[in-house]
Amino acid sequence: MAKLTGQERYVDDLPIGDHLWGATVRSPSPRGRIRSIEFGPGVDWSRFTIVTADDIPGRNAVFLMEYDQPALADDRVRHVHEPVVLLAHPSRDVVRRAAKLVAIHVDPEPAVLDFCAPPTREQIQHGDDNVFKRILIEKGDVEDALAAAPIVVEGEYFTGAQEHVYLETQGMLAYVEDGVVVIKGSMQCPYYVVKALKPLLGRDESGLRVIQTATGGGFGGKEEYPSTIAAHAALLALKSGRPVKLVYDRWEDMAVTTKRHPARIRHRTGVDETGRLLAQDIEIVLDGGAYVTLSPVVLSRAVIHAGGPYACDNVRIDGRAVLTNAVPFGAFRGFGAPQAFFGLERHMDGVASRLGLDPAELRRRNLIRDGQSTATSQTIRDGVDREEVLDLALRMSGWAERRAEIERLNAADPLVKRGLGLATFHHGAGFTGNGEVMLESVVHVAGTPDGGVEVRAASVEMGQGTTTIFTQLAADRLGLDAERVAIAQPDTHRVPDSGPSVASRTAMVVGHLVERACDDLRRHLGLGNDARGEVVSAAIRAWYDDDGRETPTELVGEAVYVQPSHVEWDEETYRGDAYGAFAWAAYVAEVEVDLRTCETRVTDFVTAQEVGRVLNQTLARGQIQGGVAQAISWALLEDVCWKDGAMQNAQLTNYIIPTSDDLPSIRVAFLEVPYEHGAQGAKGIGELPMDGPAPAIANALAHALGVETDRIPLTPERLLAELDRRAASAAETGADAGRRAAS
Amino acid sequence: VTAPVHAGDLPATGPAIAVRFHLNGAKVAVEVDPAERLLETLRYRLGLTGTKEGCAEGECGACTVHLDGVPANSCLVLTFQVEGRRVESVEALDEAALEPFLAGGATQCGACTPGVVMTAAWIVGHPELLETHRIRELMAGNLCRCTGYDGIIESVETALPRELPGTAKAARDTAPGDA
């Protein structure tokens, strides 16, 4: 209710009295040496707190995977908008205007701006080839299988960057209290901020406290980037001795924060005449931008999903994430998988068309059955009937009849063309391979003196429903009313590290820890797992009443992550069980294109998915519909325009996301096969809906127009160019035929 | 909430302007910079932070207020323009009217929500709008990145008064033969 009445306090809403406002001065250049910093005339700079790299007490890096990204550029810059100088001042308006009066002068060096082109020697900035990470997955013998295959189909696909556009822009508040640096703000991963600030400020956990405030959307955009803003706010607070609030406006948020990695995906696929997959040879290149950020793990998820939910004995997937001098790319819902599936599922339609097979039939013949294995040789045995998922989507969309009807309609209508497209896909939940083991996530459930419990986890509420789900899980586990369950605000001095709120892991992985911590709490009380409700409440109250000491020992149940025994993963060879569980889905899109404007409308969208047990219908449906909306938008509207590796259209005026009138009602159906290692049988759900819509829409557009739709976003301009190209090649063919006839 | 702007730090854009208006039923008097927007006055001068800044250029609707009873983007209104006028912000809304939004999946992260419910309240108060417009059209000034809009649209339908002829709600609620 607080969100509805405007009472919810986001970081920019926090009243903190006598604070300063921060602003960031940034590089104008994609690469070069900083020659000088010029503070403009007409401003009394003595009234500002000014921070540069020289003011950093510890190591100048925003650490997550590597130490390569400085918190403030020192002698050189590696991308446009790289932070160089920080300012703070009592007035929000003054500091923002003053930041524009500081000039950073840079002697340029050769920048890399095309991630597909091999770098020249002068452009090398990482290792000897600018490759941040390469991953190779091999199964069977691809070359032999391709050589022997009766039919080989090749294709090349491109996906563009995408800006998160969470409605609350990023921001942090920092202050020093009793010698502790306190950070409050909008974030997905409080412990990532701690990890980044420890080396930067030369402090340990006790001298750093990170508290998540109400977070207005994340989608991955508040996974790693908040650490940078927290670092800046902390440096300004330490230097000024005052609280500092650093809140980005929309332009700054869109221009300087991470985005989805642009990608090029190539496929070479061998099939027999019946459409059975004999070999998949796949290459993926991701544009990493100027620093490593999370690109290696985004690449990991991309390559693991690139072969799709299909059984194939011979697979090679070769992935690279490469450096360019673009603003660094980072986490975004789906985390590499949407790019991989765009390539794969467009390509599957190409294969179907070559064979003259119905796209649904080609997929049906290749969907993994229990006992068969994925590209990483992970044997799937989860009891899910993936054909049933496909059939559900086909039934809901009336696939075969509607395709036929559309073809009749298109033949009769010269101006409006319709199309129906399909994608089948899967999404692994939780961290990849041994990732969850390395995280060693911990959850506490504490008894409160009134007989209730408080769940303490670092998982954040950002709109996806963590608070509701954790409340439900603890209440159900202990047989308590929901009113007896409190969820602690993520605060690194109060909650243990239960890992980041990413990777569709919160309900499935951390939720399961909540359940186990409830069991541990009962153990402390001498109760078995059959004790529920008032029995538990009474025992909790008794714990505090009977303790007898002045300060009773707090009753805390704890759970630490344990890898399910069936999961085995080899990081060296990229073989084994990449994820404990996959969600499976089939989506169908229907589109309508007006040939006068080349504008595409999605007129119907059907989603069928198996996500384990659905914990909360409203929240689950909201996750699917919201994810689909973002993916439709990525496929059709969201076009990041680049200059020197920086976004030129960092405004909602010319970077378009859909309104309520641009989207159809999104139909959602779940099949439920409980997953025994997930909370109440749940599997991850948050990212799945980002994977399928783009290829389903591109396939629908190809069906509608008969043109190549291998590059997104499929804006009206791009569709018009494709239609012109088709017309030109048709004219060419016609002219050739004419010449041949004449000769 | 607001820190004073020190004269001489940077030039002001012009002499301060005294503005009086009605805010959520009360009279308000402020002195503002000519370039100050209503959104800033509400949030940083008067401490009414329910109204959110989403884009500051009239695209997203997170800052929607009612200006003389009609939804307006407060980021596009200069404060001196509301002299003598009636402004309602989200803080003035009746909580009971918001129940459908709580149940219906209309809000996830909540950042767009104050603007969404301001527009929704206007539609609910003027159901005659639905004789000429669809709810999806009327809500198109409020961007939401979380829900995909279905939860919002359904909540507006639920919140509409039951007994109004000619509305989508009335049409849906009237079983065949009832008339």
XYZ file of N, CA, C and O in Angstrom, chain A residues 1 3-10 12-15 17 19 21 42-44 47-48 89-98 101 162-169 215-217 219 245 248-250 332-333 461-464 618-619 621-623 625-627 629-630 633 638 650-655 657-661 663-667, chain B residues 1-13 33 37 39-40 43-44 47-62 90-114 117 134-154:
656
model
N 0.824 -1.212 0.000
C 0.000 0.000 0.000
C 0.858 1.262 0.000
O 0.508 2.257 -0.635
N 3.424 1.826 -1.630
C 3.794 2.181 -3.001
C 2.657 2.922 -3.693
O 2.879 3.791 -4.525
N 1.412 2.561 -3.359
C 0.254 3.175 -4.016
C 0.017 4.600 -3.533
O -0.430 5.460 -4.287
N 0.312 4.856 -2.273
C -0.006 6.174 -1.717
C 1.180 7.125 -1.774
O 1.101 8.244 -1.278
N 2.273 6.659 -2.346
C 3.439 7.525 -2.446
C 4.240 7.622 -1.156
O 5.131 8.452 -1.031
N 3.919 6.754 -0.195
C 4.634 6.822 1.084
C 5.949 6.037 1.063
O 6.794 6.204 1.932
N 6.098 5.115 0.097
C 7.333 4.334 0.011
C 8.510 5.280 -0.201
O 8.438 6.184 -1.022
N 9.594 5.062 0.563
C 10.743 5.965 0.448
C 11.846 5.345 -0.404
O 12.524 4.422 0.041
N 12.008 5.860 -1.590
C 13.153 5.487 -2.421
C 14.301 6.414 -2.018
O 14.089 7.386 -1.290
N 15.903 8.797 -3.300
C 15.773 10.238 -3.538
C 14.697 10.859 -2.634
O 14.572 12.074 -2.564
N 13.921 10.002 -1.969
C 12.853 10.509 -1.100
C 13.294 10.620 0.357
O 12.542 11.118 1.196
N 14.487 10.117 0.680
C 14.901 10.078 2.087
C 15.199 11.481 2.599
O 16.003 12.201 2.009
N 14.584 11.891 3.687
C 14.917 13.189 4.262
C 16.147 13.030 5.149
O 16.172 12.164 6.020
N 18.163 15.982 6.087
C 18.623 17.251 6.625
C 19.790 17.850 5.877
O 19.715 18.065 4.678
N 22.407 17.671 4.065
C 23.280 16.882 3.204
C 23.702 17.657 1.966
O 23.153 18.709 1.647
N 24.526 17.416 -2.282
C 24.186 16.684 -3.496
C 25.455 16.468 -4.306
O 26.266 17.377 -4.452
N 33.915 31.846 -13.351
C 32.605 32.337 -12.927
C 31.943 31.503 -11.855
O 30.779 31.715 -11.543
N 32.686 30.536 -11.316
C 32.118 29.683 -10.274
C 33.047 29.728 -9.066
O 34.265 29.671 -9.217
N 32.480 29.863 -7.873
C 33.295 29.844 -6.659
C 33.510 28.381 -6.241
O 32.735 27.808 -5.489
N 33.420 26.530 -2.741
C 32.191 26.109 -2.077
C 31.802 24.672 -2.419
O 30.783 24.172 -1.959
N 32.604 24.018 -3.255
C 32.317 22.640 -3.657
C 33.302 21.671 -3.003
O 34.466 22.003 -2.779
N 27.797 19.679 -3.340
C 27.397 21.045 -3.017
C 26.025 20.973 -2.349
O 25.272 20.033 -2.602
N 25.656 21.972 -1.526
C 24.354 21.898 -0.851
C 23.163 21.953 -1.799
O 22.080 21.510 -1.440
N 23.320 22.494 -2.987
C 22.175 22.608 -3.897
C 22.245 21.587 -5.027
O 23.245 21.493 -5.751
N 21.146 20.869 -5.192
C 21.038 19.866 -6.259
C 21.175 20.522 -7.624
O 21.868 20.014 -8.519
N 20.512 21.651 -7.780
C 20.513 22.335 -9.060
C 21.898 22.899 -9.375
O 22.422 22.741 -10.474
N 22.513 23.509 -8.366
C 23.825 24.140 -8.582
C 24.874 23.097 -8.949
O 25.650 23.271 -9.891
N 24.879 21.976 -8.251
C 25.939 21.000 -8.505
C 25.781 20.392 -9.899
O 26.759 20.121 -10.594
N 24.547 20.227 -10.327
C 24.329 19.658 -11.657
C 24.770 20.630 -12.746
O 25.341 20.226 -13.761
N 24.496 21.901 -12.523
C 24.931 22.876 -13.532
C 26.447 23.061 -13.487
O 27.091 23.202 -14.528
N 27.010 23.005 -12.278
C 28.467 23.212 -12.150
C 29.243 22.093 -12.829
O 30.316 22.311 -13.408
N 30.489 22.646 -16.118
C 31.513 23.679 -16.292
C 32.923 23.157 -15.985
O 33.870 23.915 -15.925
N 20.437 -2.977 -25.057
C 19.139 -2.620 -24.469
C 19.384 -1.942 -23.133
O 20.184 -2.415 -22.320
N 18.684 -0.846 -22.943
C 18.769 -0.102 -21.684
C 17.648 -0.589 -20.757
O 16.540 -0.849 -21.207
N 17.970 -0.689 -19.467
C 17.001 -1.296 -18.538
C 15.731 -0.454 -18.351
O 14.644 -0.998 -18.242
N 15.912 0.876 -18.276
C 14.780 1.778 -18.025
C 13.917 1.335 -16.842
O 12.694 1.319 -16.918
N 14.547 0.898 -15.735
C 13.810 0.812 -14.478
C 13.280 2.212 -14.230
O 13.945 3.206 -14.545
N 12.071 2.328 -13.667
C 11.477 3.671 -13.574
C 12.163 4.539 -12.524
O 12.166 5.760 -12.614
N 12.758 3.906 -11.501
C 13.533 4.698 -10.536
C 14.976 4.729 -11.000
O 15.621 3.673 -11.088
N 15.500 5.916 -11.270
C 16.899 6.004 -11.687
C 17.794 5.628 -10.510
O 17.351 5.569 -9.366
N 13.566 -0.188 -3.938
C 14.258 -0.182 -5.216
C 13.250 -0.252 -6.348
O 12.489 -1.214 -6.445
N 13.241 0.768 -7.168
C 12.230 0.905 -8.213
C 12.609 0.225 -9.502
O 12.808 0.855 -10.525
N 12.734 -1.103 -9.432
C 13.083 -1.883 -10.614
C 14.577 -2.084 -10.704
O 15.372 -1.259 -10.226
N 16.159 -5.333 -12.968
C 16.313 -6.085 -14.225
C 17.776 -6.377 -14.548
O 18.121 -6.583 -15.709
N 24.208 12.790 -1.195
C 23.257 12.048 -2.018
C 23.654 12.217 -3.469
O 23.834 13.343 -3.937
N 21.136 9.904 -10.036
C 21.233 10.185 -11.468
C 19.894 10.656 -12.009
O 18.850 10.153 -11.611
N 19.938 11.612 -12.933
C 18.713 11.916 -13.672
C 18.617 10.918 -14.821
O 19.501 10.092 -15.031
N 17.517 10.964 -15.567
C 17.287 9.916 -16.578
C 18.367 9.920 -17.644
O 18.825 8.877 -18.073
N 21.727 -7.926 -17.531
C 20.355 -7.555 -17.889
C 19.561 -8.851 -17.981
O 19.972 -9.772 -18.682
N 18.449 -8.881 -17.269
C 17.495 -9.994 -17.294
C 17.712 -10.940 -18.483
O 17.584 -10.532 -19.632
N 13.844 -6.794 -2.308
C 12.560 -6.565 -2.984
C 12.781 -5.445 -3.973
O 13.200 -4.362 -3.608
N 12.525 -5.718 -5.268
C 12.646 -4.637 -6.254
C 11.420 -4.623 -7.139
O 11.452 -4.147 -8.268
N 10.344 -5.207 -6.611
C 9.111 -5.259 -7.381
C 8.721 -6.662 -7.779
O 7.594 -6.945 -8.128
N 9.704 -7.582 -7.698
C 9.434 -8.935 -8.188
C 8.738 -9.782 -7.138
O 8.231 -10.857 -7.443
N -0.395 -14.411 -8.955
C -0.343 -13.004 -9.374
C 1.092 -12.576 -9.662
O 1.385 -11.944 -10.684
N 2.014 -12.935 -8.744
C 3.409 -12.531 -8.935
C 4.021 -13.235 -10.145
O 4.757 -12.628 -10.923
N 2.550 -14.483 -12.795
C 1.982 -13.929 -14.012
C 2.619 -12.552 -14.292
O 2.971 -12.229 -15.430
N 2.804 -11.761 -13.246
C 3.431 -10.444 -13.405
C 4.859 -10.550 -13.913
O 5.294 -9.734 -14.722
N 5.596 -11.556 -13.439
C 6.963 -11.753 -13.931
C 6.955 -12.095 -15.416
O 7.756 -11.574 -16.191
N 4.492 -11.566 -17.734
C 3.997 -10.479 -18.585
C 5.001 -9.337 -18.674
O 5.229 -8.774 -19.749
N 5.631 -9.012 -17.549
C 6.607 -7.921 -17.553
C 7.835 -8.267 -18.374
O 8.370 -7.429 -19.100
N 8.294 -9.503 -18.256
C 9.459 -9.944 -19.030
C 9.152 -9.961 -20.516
O 9.971 -9.536 -21.350
N 6.950 -8.149 -22.046
C 6.850 -6.762 -22.518
C 8.237 -6.196 -22.814
O 8.448 -5.542 -23.842
N 9.197 -6.458 -21.930
C 10.561 -5.963 -22.161
C 11.171 -6.585 -23.412
O 11.919 -5.943 -24.143
N 9.684 -5.276 -26.652
C 10.237 -3.952 -26.843
C 11.667 -4.015 -27.395
O 12.046 -3.257 -28.299
N 13.479 -0.836 -29.159
C 14.594 -0.237 -28.412
C 15.871 -0.224 -29.239
O 16.522 -1.239 -29.407
N 19.852 9.040 -25.170
C 19.638 8.695 -23.764
C 18.489 9.502 -23.173
O 18.650 10.261 -22.224
N 17.331 9.333 -23.753
C 16.138 10.065 -23.327
C 14.939 9.192 -23.648
O 14.935 8.503 -24.676
N 13.880 9.283 -22.860
C 12.684 8.508 -23.183
C 11.914 9.123 -24.350
O 10.967 8.532 -24.843
N 12.347 10.302 -24.799
C 11.719 10.901 -25.972
C 12.115 10.167 -27.245
O 11.312 10.003 -28.150
N 13.363 9.722 -27.316
C 13.791 9.065 -28.557
C 14.372 7.664 -28.345
O 14.824 7.028 -29.284
N 14.357 7.166 -27.112
C 14.578 5.734 -26.868
C 13.229 5.222 -26.398
O 12.762 5.589 -25.309
N 10.167 2.928 -25.215
C 9.647 1.714 -24.598
C 8.124 1.761 -24.720
O 7.548 2.838 -24.862
N 7.473 0.607 -24.694
C 6.045 0.596 -25.031
C 5.150 1.186 -23.952
O 5.432 1.086 -22.758
N 4.049 1.794 -24.404
C 2.982 2.223 -23.494
C 1.945 1.103 -23.423
O 2.045 0.106 -24.144
N 0.932 1.304 -22.592
C -0.136 0.309 -22.481
C -0.844 0.112 -23.822
O -1.394 -0.946 -24.083
N -0.810 1.124 -24.668
C -1.529 1.027 -25.931
C -0.687 0.386 -27.028
O -1.167 0.182 -28.138
N 0.959 -2.565 -26.485
C 1.109 -3.993 -26.202
C -0.251 -4.681 -26.173
O -1.248 -4.078 -25.793
N -0.263 -5.958 -26.544
C -1.506 -6.722 -26.402
C -1.594 -7.246 -24.971
O -0.633 -7.129 -24.198
N -2.719 -7.787 -24.625
C -2.803 -8.546 -23.393
C -1.934 -9.791 -23.583
O -1.959 -10.414 -24.633
N -1.112 -10.097 -22.583
C -0.166 -11.216 -22.719
C -0.730 -12.428 -21.986
O -0.985 -12.361 -20.783
N -0.969 -13.493 -22.745
C -1.626 -14.670 -22.162
C -0.597 -15.594 -21.517
O 0.460 -15.852 -22.094
N 13.702 19.448 3.536
C 14.415 18.584 2.588
C 15.335 19.410 1.695
O 16.394 18.973 1.273
N 14.910 20.613 1.415
C 15.680 21.413 0.469
C 16.798 22.183 1.156
O 16.586 22.768 2.207
N 17.960 22.156 0.542
C 19.040 22.991 1.055
C 18.942 24.341 0.363
O 18.564 24.423 -0.797
N 19.260 25.406 1.077
C 19.171 26.724 0.444
C 20.229 26.880 -0.645
O 21.316 26.338 -0.543
N 19.871 27.582 -1.673
C 20.834 27.893 -2.722
C 21.553 29.169 -2.306
O 20.920 30.177 -2.014
N 22.870 29.107 -2.204
C 23.621 30.281 -1.775
C 23.813 31.227 -2.940
O 24.282 30.827 -4.003
N 23.435 32.460 -2.727
C 23.608 33.466 -3.772
C 25.086 33.543 -4.137
O 25.944 33.477 -3.273
N 25.353 33.633 -5.404
C 26.740 33.772 -5.830
C 27.404 32.461 -6.200
O 28.431 32.448 -6.846
N 26.837 31.314 -5.802
C 27.408 30.021 -6.206
C 27.333 29.891 -7.718
O 28.271 29.519 -8.387
N 26.163 30.166 -8.212
C 25.925 30.182 -9.647
C 24.827 31.215 -9.837
O 23.995 31.386 -8.955
N 24.791 31.854 -10.971
C 23.727 32.828 -11.164
C 22.355 32.155 -11.164
O 22.187 31.091 -11.743
N 21.370 32.780 -10.483
C 19.997 32.293 -10.568
C 19.482 32.628 -11.957
O 20.055 33.450 -12.663
N 18.388 31.944 -12.375
C 17.896 32.202 -13.721
C 17.046 33.464 -13.793
O 16.682 33.903 -14.860
N 12.470 30.026 -7.905
C 13.230 30.434 -9.074
C 12.285 30.320 -10.278
O 11.461 29.414 -10.332
N 10.456 23.771 -11.477
C 9.299 23.031 -11.960
C 8.430 22.604 -10.782
O 8.919 22.424 -9.662
N 7.248 19.806 -10.082
C 7.774 18.558 -9.505
C 8.815 18.849 -8.425
O 8.802 18.265 -7.340
N 9.725 19.780 -8.713
C 10.777 20.112 -7.746
C 10.202 20.818 -6.525
O 10.627 20.565 -5.393
N 8.526 18.090 -4.373
C 9.438 17.126 -3.764
C 10.449 17.775 -2.821
O 10.642 17.339 -1.695
N 11.140 18.794 -3.333
C 12.311 19.282 -2.603
C 12.019 20.501 -1.745
O 12.758 20.799 -0.816
N 8.490 18.783 0.417
C 8.695 17.467 1.030
C 7.643 16.433 0.660
O 7.531 15.397 1.309
N 6.864 16.684 -0.396
C 5.872 15.694 -0.834
C 6.523 14.778 -1.872
O 6.455 15.013 -3.075
N 7.184 13.716 -1.379
C 8.007 12.891 -2.266
C 7.221 11.769 -2.939
O 7.802 10.944 -3.636
N 5.910 11.718 -2.719
C 5.102 10.712 -3.416
C 5.137 10.889 -4.926
O 5.107 9.923 -5.680
N 5.231 12.105 -5.374
C 5.343 12.402 -6.801
C 6.783 12.133 -7.238
O 7.711 12.701 -6.681
N 6.955 11.228 -8.213
C 8.305 10.767 -8.574
C 8.809 11.421 -9.852
O 8.023 11.688 -10.767
N 10.121 11.599 -9.923
C 10.733 12.004 -11.195
C 11.170 10.746 -11.931
O 12.014 10.000 -11.435
N 10.594 10.518 -13.109
C 11.005 9.356 -13.902
C 11.893 9.752 -15.055
O 12.904 9.116 -15.320
N 11.527 10.809 -15.760
C 12.302 11.184 -16.945
C 12.522 12.683 -17.032
O 13.399 13.138 -17.747
N 11.700 13.466 -16.348
C 11.810 14.928 -16.348
C 11.591 15.554 -17.705
O 12.017 16.677 -17.961
N 10.939 14.824 -18.624
C 10.628 15.457 -19.905
C 9.263 15.041 -20.446
O 9.043 15.043 -21.654
N 8.374 14.655 -19.535
C 6.995 14.451 -19.955
C 6.704 13.171 -20.706
O 5.676 13.058 -21.359
N 7.607 12.185 -20.633
C 7.369 10.939 -21.345
C 6.763 9.849 -20.459
O 5.994 9.023 -20.922
N 7.146 9.804 -19.179
C 6.868 8.596 -18.393
C 5.662 8.723 -17.475
O 5.080 7.722 -17.090
N 5.281 9.914 -17.080
C 4.077 10.078 -16.267
C 4.239 9.751 -14.792
O 3.264 9.800 -14.044
N 5.441 9.432 -14.330
C 5.620 9.097 -12.911
C 5.319 10.297 -12.012
O 5.009 10.148 -10.838
N -0.442 12.703 -5.210
C -0.850 11.351 -4.818
C -1.176 11.275 -3.332
O -1.997 10.471 -2.901
N -0.577 12.153 -2.537
C -0.826 12.137 -1.100
C -2.296 12.417 -0.768
O -2.760 12.094 0.318
N -3.036 13.021 -1.731
C -4.429 13.379 -1.470
C -5.397 12.239 -1.781
O -6.579 12.333 -1.477
N -4.908 11.166 -2.404
C -5.827 10.096 -2.821
C -6.365 9.315 -1.627
O -5.683 9.118 -0.625
N -7.602 8.822 -1.799
C -8.268 8.043 -0.779
C -7.760 6.595 -0.843
O -7.847 5.946 -1.887
N -7.216 6.101 0.253
C -6.622 4.763 0.266
C -7.613 3.681 -0.147
O -7.253 2.722 -0.832
N -8.859 3.834 0.281
C -9.846 2.785 -0.011
C -10.004 2.582 -1.515
O -10.183 1.463 -1.990
N -9.884 3.680 -2.256
C -10.057 3.589 -3.705
C -8.916 2.821 -4.366
O -9.010 2.417 -5.522
N -7.838 2.627 -3.624
C -6.655 1.991 -4.209
C -6.638 0.476 -4.027
O -5.766 -0.207 -4.560
N -7.592 -0.068 -3.266
C -7.613 -1.506 -2.992
C -7.463 -2.377 -4.249
O -6.684 -3.333 -4.234
N -8.190 -2.081 -5.332
C -8.068 -2.954 -6.506
C -6.630 -3.044 -7.027
O -6.230 -4.063 -7.586
N -5.878 -1.964 -6.827
C -4.509 -1.949 -7.336
C -3.582 -2.818 -6.507
O -2.582 -3.328 -6.959
N -3.963 -2.973 -5.246
C -3.162 -3.797 -4.344
C -3.319 -5.269 -4.704
O -2.359 -6.031 -4.715
N -4.554 -5.661 -5.027
C -4.836 -7.070 -5.261
C -4.489 -7.500 -6.674
O -4.178 -8.649 -6.924
N -4.518 -6.568 -7.626
C -4.558 -6.971 -9.026
C -3.236 -7.077 -9.755
O -3.218 -7.225 -10.951
N -2.110 -6.996 -9.073
C -0.848 -7.074 -9.801
C -0.558 -5.792 -10.569
O 0.153 -5.799 -11.565
N -1.117 -4.662 -10.100
C -0.906 -3.396 -10.805
C 0.414 -2.764 -10.434
O 0.903 -1.877 -11.124
N 0.980 -3.176 -9.330
C 2.234 -2.555 -8.917
C 3.286 -3.614 -8.645
O 3.007 -4.634 -8.033
N 4.487 -3.388 -9.171
C 5.622 -4.245 -8.816
C 6.636 -3.378 -8.078
O 6.618 -3.317 -6.856
N 7.495 -2.671 -8.816
C 8.535 -1.912 -8.114
C 7.968 -0.656 -7.469
O 8.548 -0.117 -6.539
N 6.860 -0.145 -7.979
C 6.205 0.992 -7.341
C 6.650 2.359 -7.803
O 6.058 3.365 -7.406
N 7.661 2.449 -8.653
C 8.164 3.773 -9.024
C 7.213 4.506 -9.963
O 7.094 5.726 -9.911
N 6.528 3.762 -10.819
C 5.560 4.403 -11.718
C 4.209 4.544 -11.034
O 3.341 5.262 -11.521
N 4.015 3.820 -9.925
C 2.679 3.630 -9.353
C 1.980 4.924 -8.926
O 0.796 5.090 -9.232
N 2.634 5.865 -8.258
C 1.914 7.092 -7.889
C 1.323 7.786 -9.115
O 0.178 8.254 -9.071
N -1.698 5.614 -10.459
C -2.956 5.724 -9.713
C -3.564 7.118 -9.857
O -4.785 7.256 -9.792
N -10.447 3.907 -25.039
C -10.163 2.654 -24.339
C -9.264 2.948 -23.137
O -8.508 3.923 -23.148
N -9.306 2.066 -22.125
C -8.454 2.265 -20.950
C -6.983 2.266 -21.363
O -6.187 3.079 -20.888
N -6.618 1.385 -22.283
C -5.212 1.319 -22.709
C -4.744 2.641 -23.326
O -3.587 3.021 -23.173
N -5.665 3.319 -24.019
C -5.312 4.627 -24.586
C -5.135 5.665 -23.481
O -4.187 6.446 -23.481
N -6.088 5.650 -22.541
C -6.071 6.670 -21.488
C -4.881 6.503 -20.555
O -4.385 7.470 -19.985
N -4.406 5.266 -20.415
C -3.273 5.005 -19.516
C -1.930 5.135 -20.236
O -0.882 4.935 -19.627
N -1.952 5.460 -21.532
C -0.711 5.419 -22.315
C 0.295 6.503 -21.922
O 1.445 6.463 -22.341
N -0.109 7.444 -21.084
C 0.845 8.462 -20.633
C 1.650 8.048 -19.419
O 2.460 8.823 -18.922
N 1.413 6.828 -18.939
C 2.134 6.350 -17.755
C 2.928 5.102 -18.113
O 2.360 4.026 -18.270
N 4.244 5.270 -18.242
C 5.085 4.122 -18.578
C 5.315 3.249 -17.355
O 5.523 3.748 -16.248
N 5.249 1.931 -17.566
C 5.585 0.959 -16.520
C 6.539 -0.033 -17.152
O 6.307 -0.476 -18.268
N 7.625 -0.356 -16.469
C 8.607 -1.284 -17.039
C 8.483 -2.674 -16.426
O 9.164 -3.585 -16.837
N 7.655 -2.830 -15.396
C 7.597 -4.107 -14.679
C 6.457 -5.017 -15.116
O 6.634 -6.221 -15.220
N 5.269 -4.470 -15.279
C 4.081 -5.332 -15.327
C 3.668 -5.781 -16.719
O 2.916 -6.739 -16.845
N 4.097 -5.078 -17.766
C 3.546 -5.366 -19.084
C 2.129 -4.827 -19.217
O 1.461 -5.100 -20.204
N 1.652 -4.117 -18.226
C 0.391 -3.350 -18.205
C -0.879 -4.148 -17.925
O -1.890 -3.557 -17.532
N -0.889 -5.458 -18.149
C -2.150 -6.192 -17.953
C -2.691 -5.994 -16.539
O -3.883 -5.767 -16.344
N -1.797 -6.082 -15.534
C -2.245 -5.929 -14.151
C -2.825 -4.546 -13.896
O -3.800 -4.395 -13.154
N -2.254 -3.535 -14.524
C -2.745 -2.156 -14.351
C -4.115 -1.999 -14.999
O -5.057 -1.486 -14.376
N -4.239 -2.457 -16.228
C -5.501 -2.281 -16.968
C -6.635 -3.012 -16.242
O -7.735 -2.475 -16.068
N -6.360 -4.227 -15.800
C -7.407 -4.991 -15.099
C -7.795 -4.311 -13.788
O -8.966 -4.327 -13.401
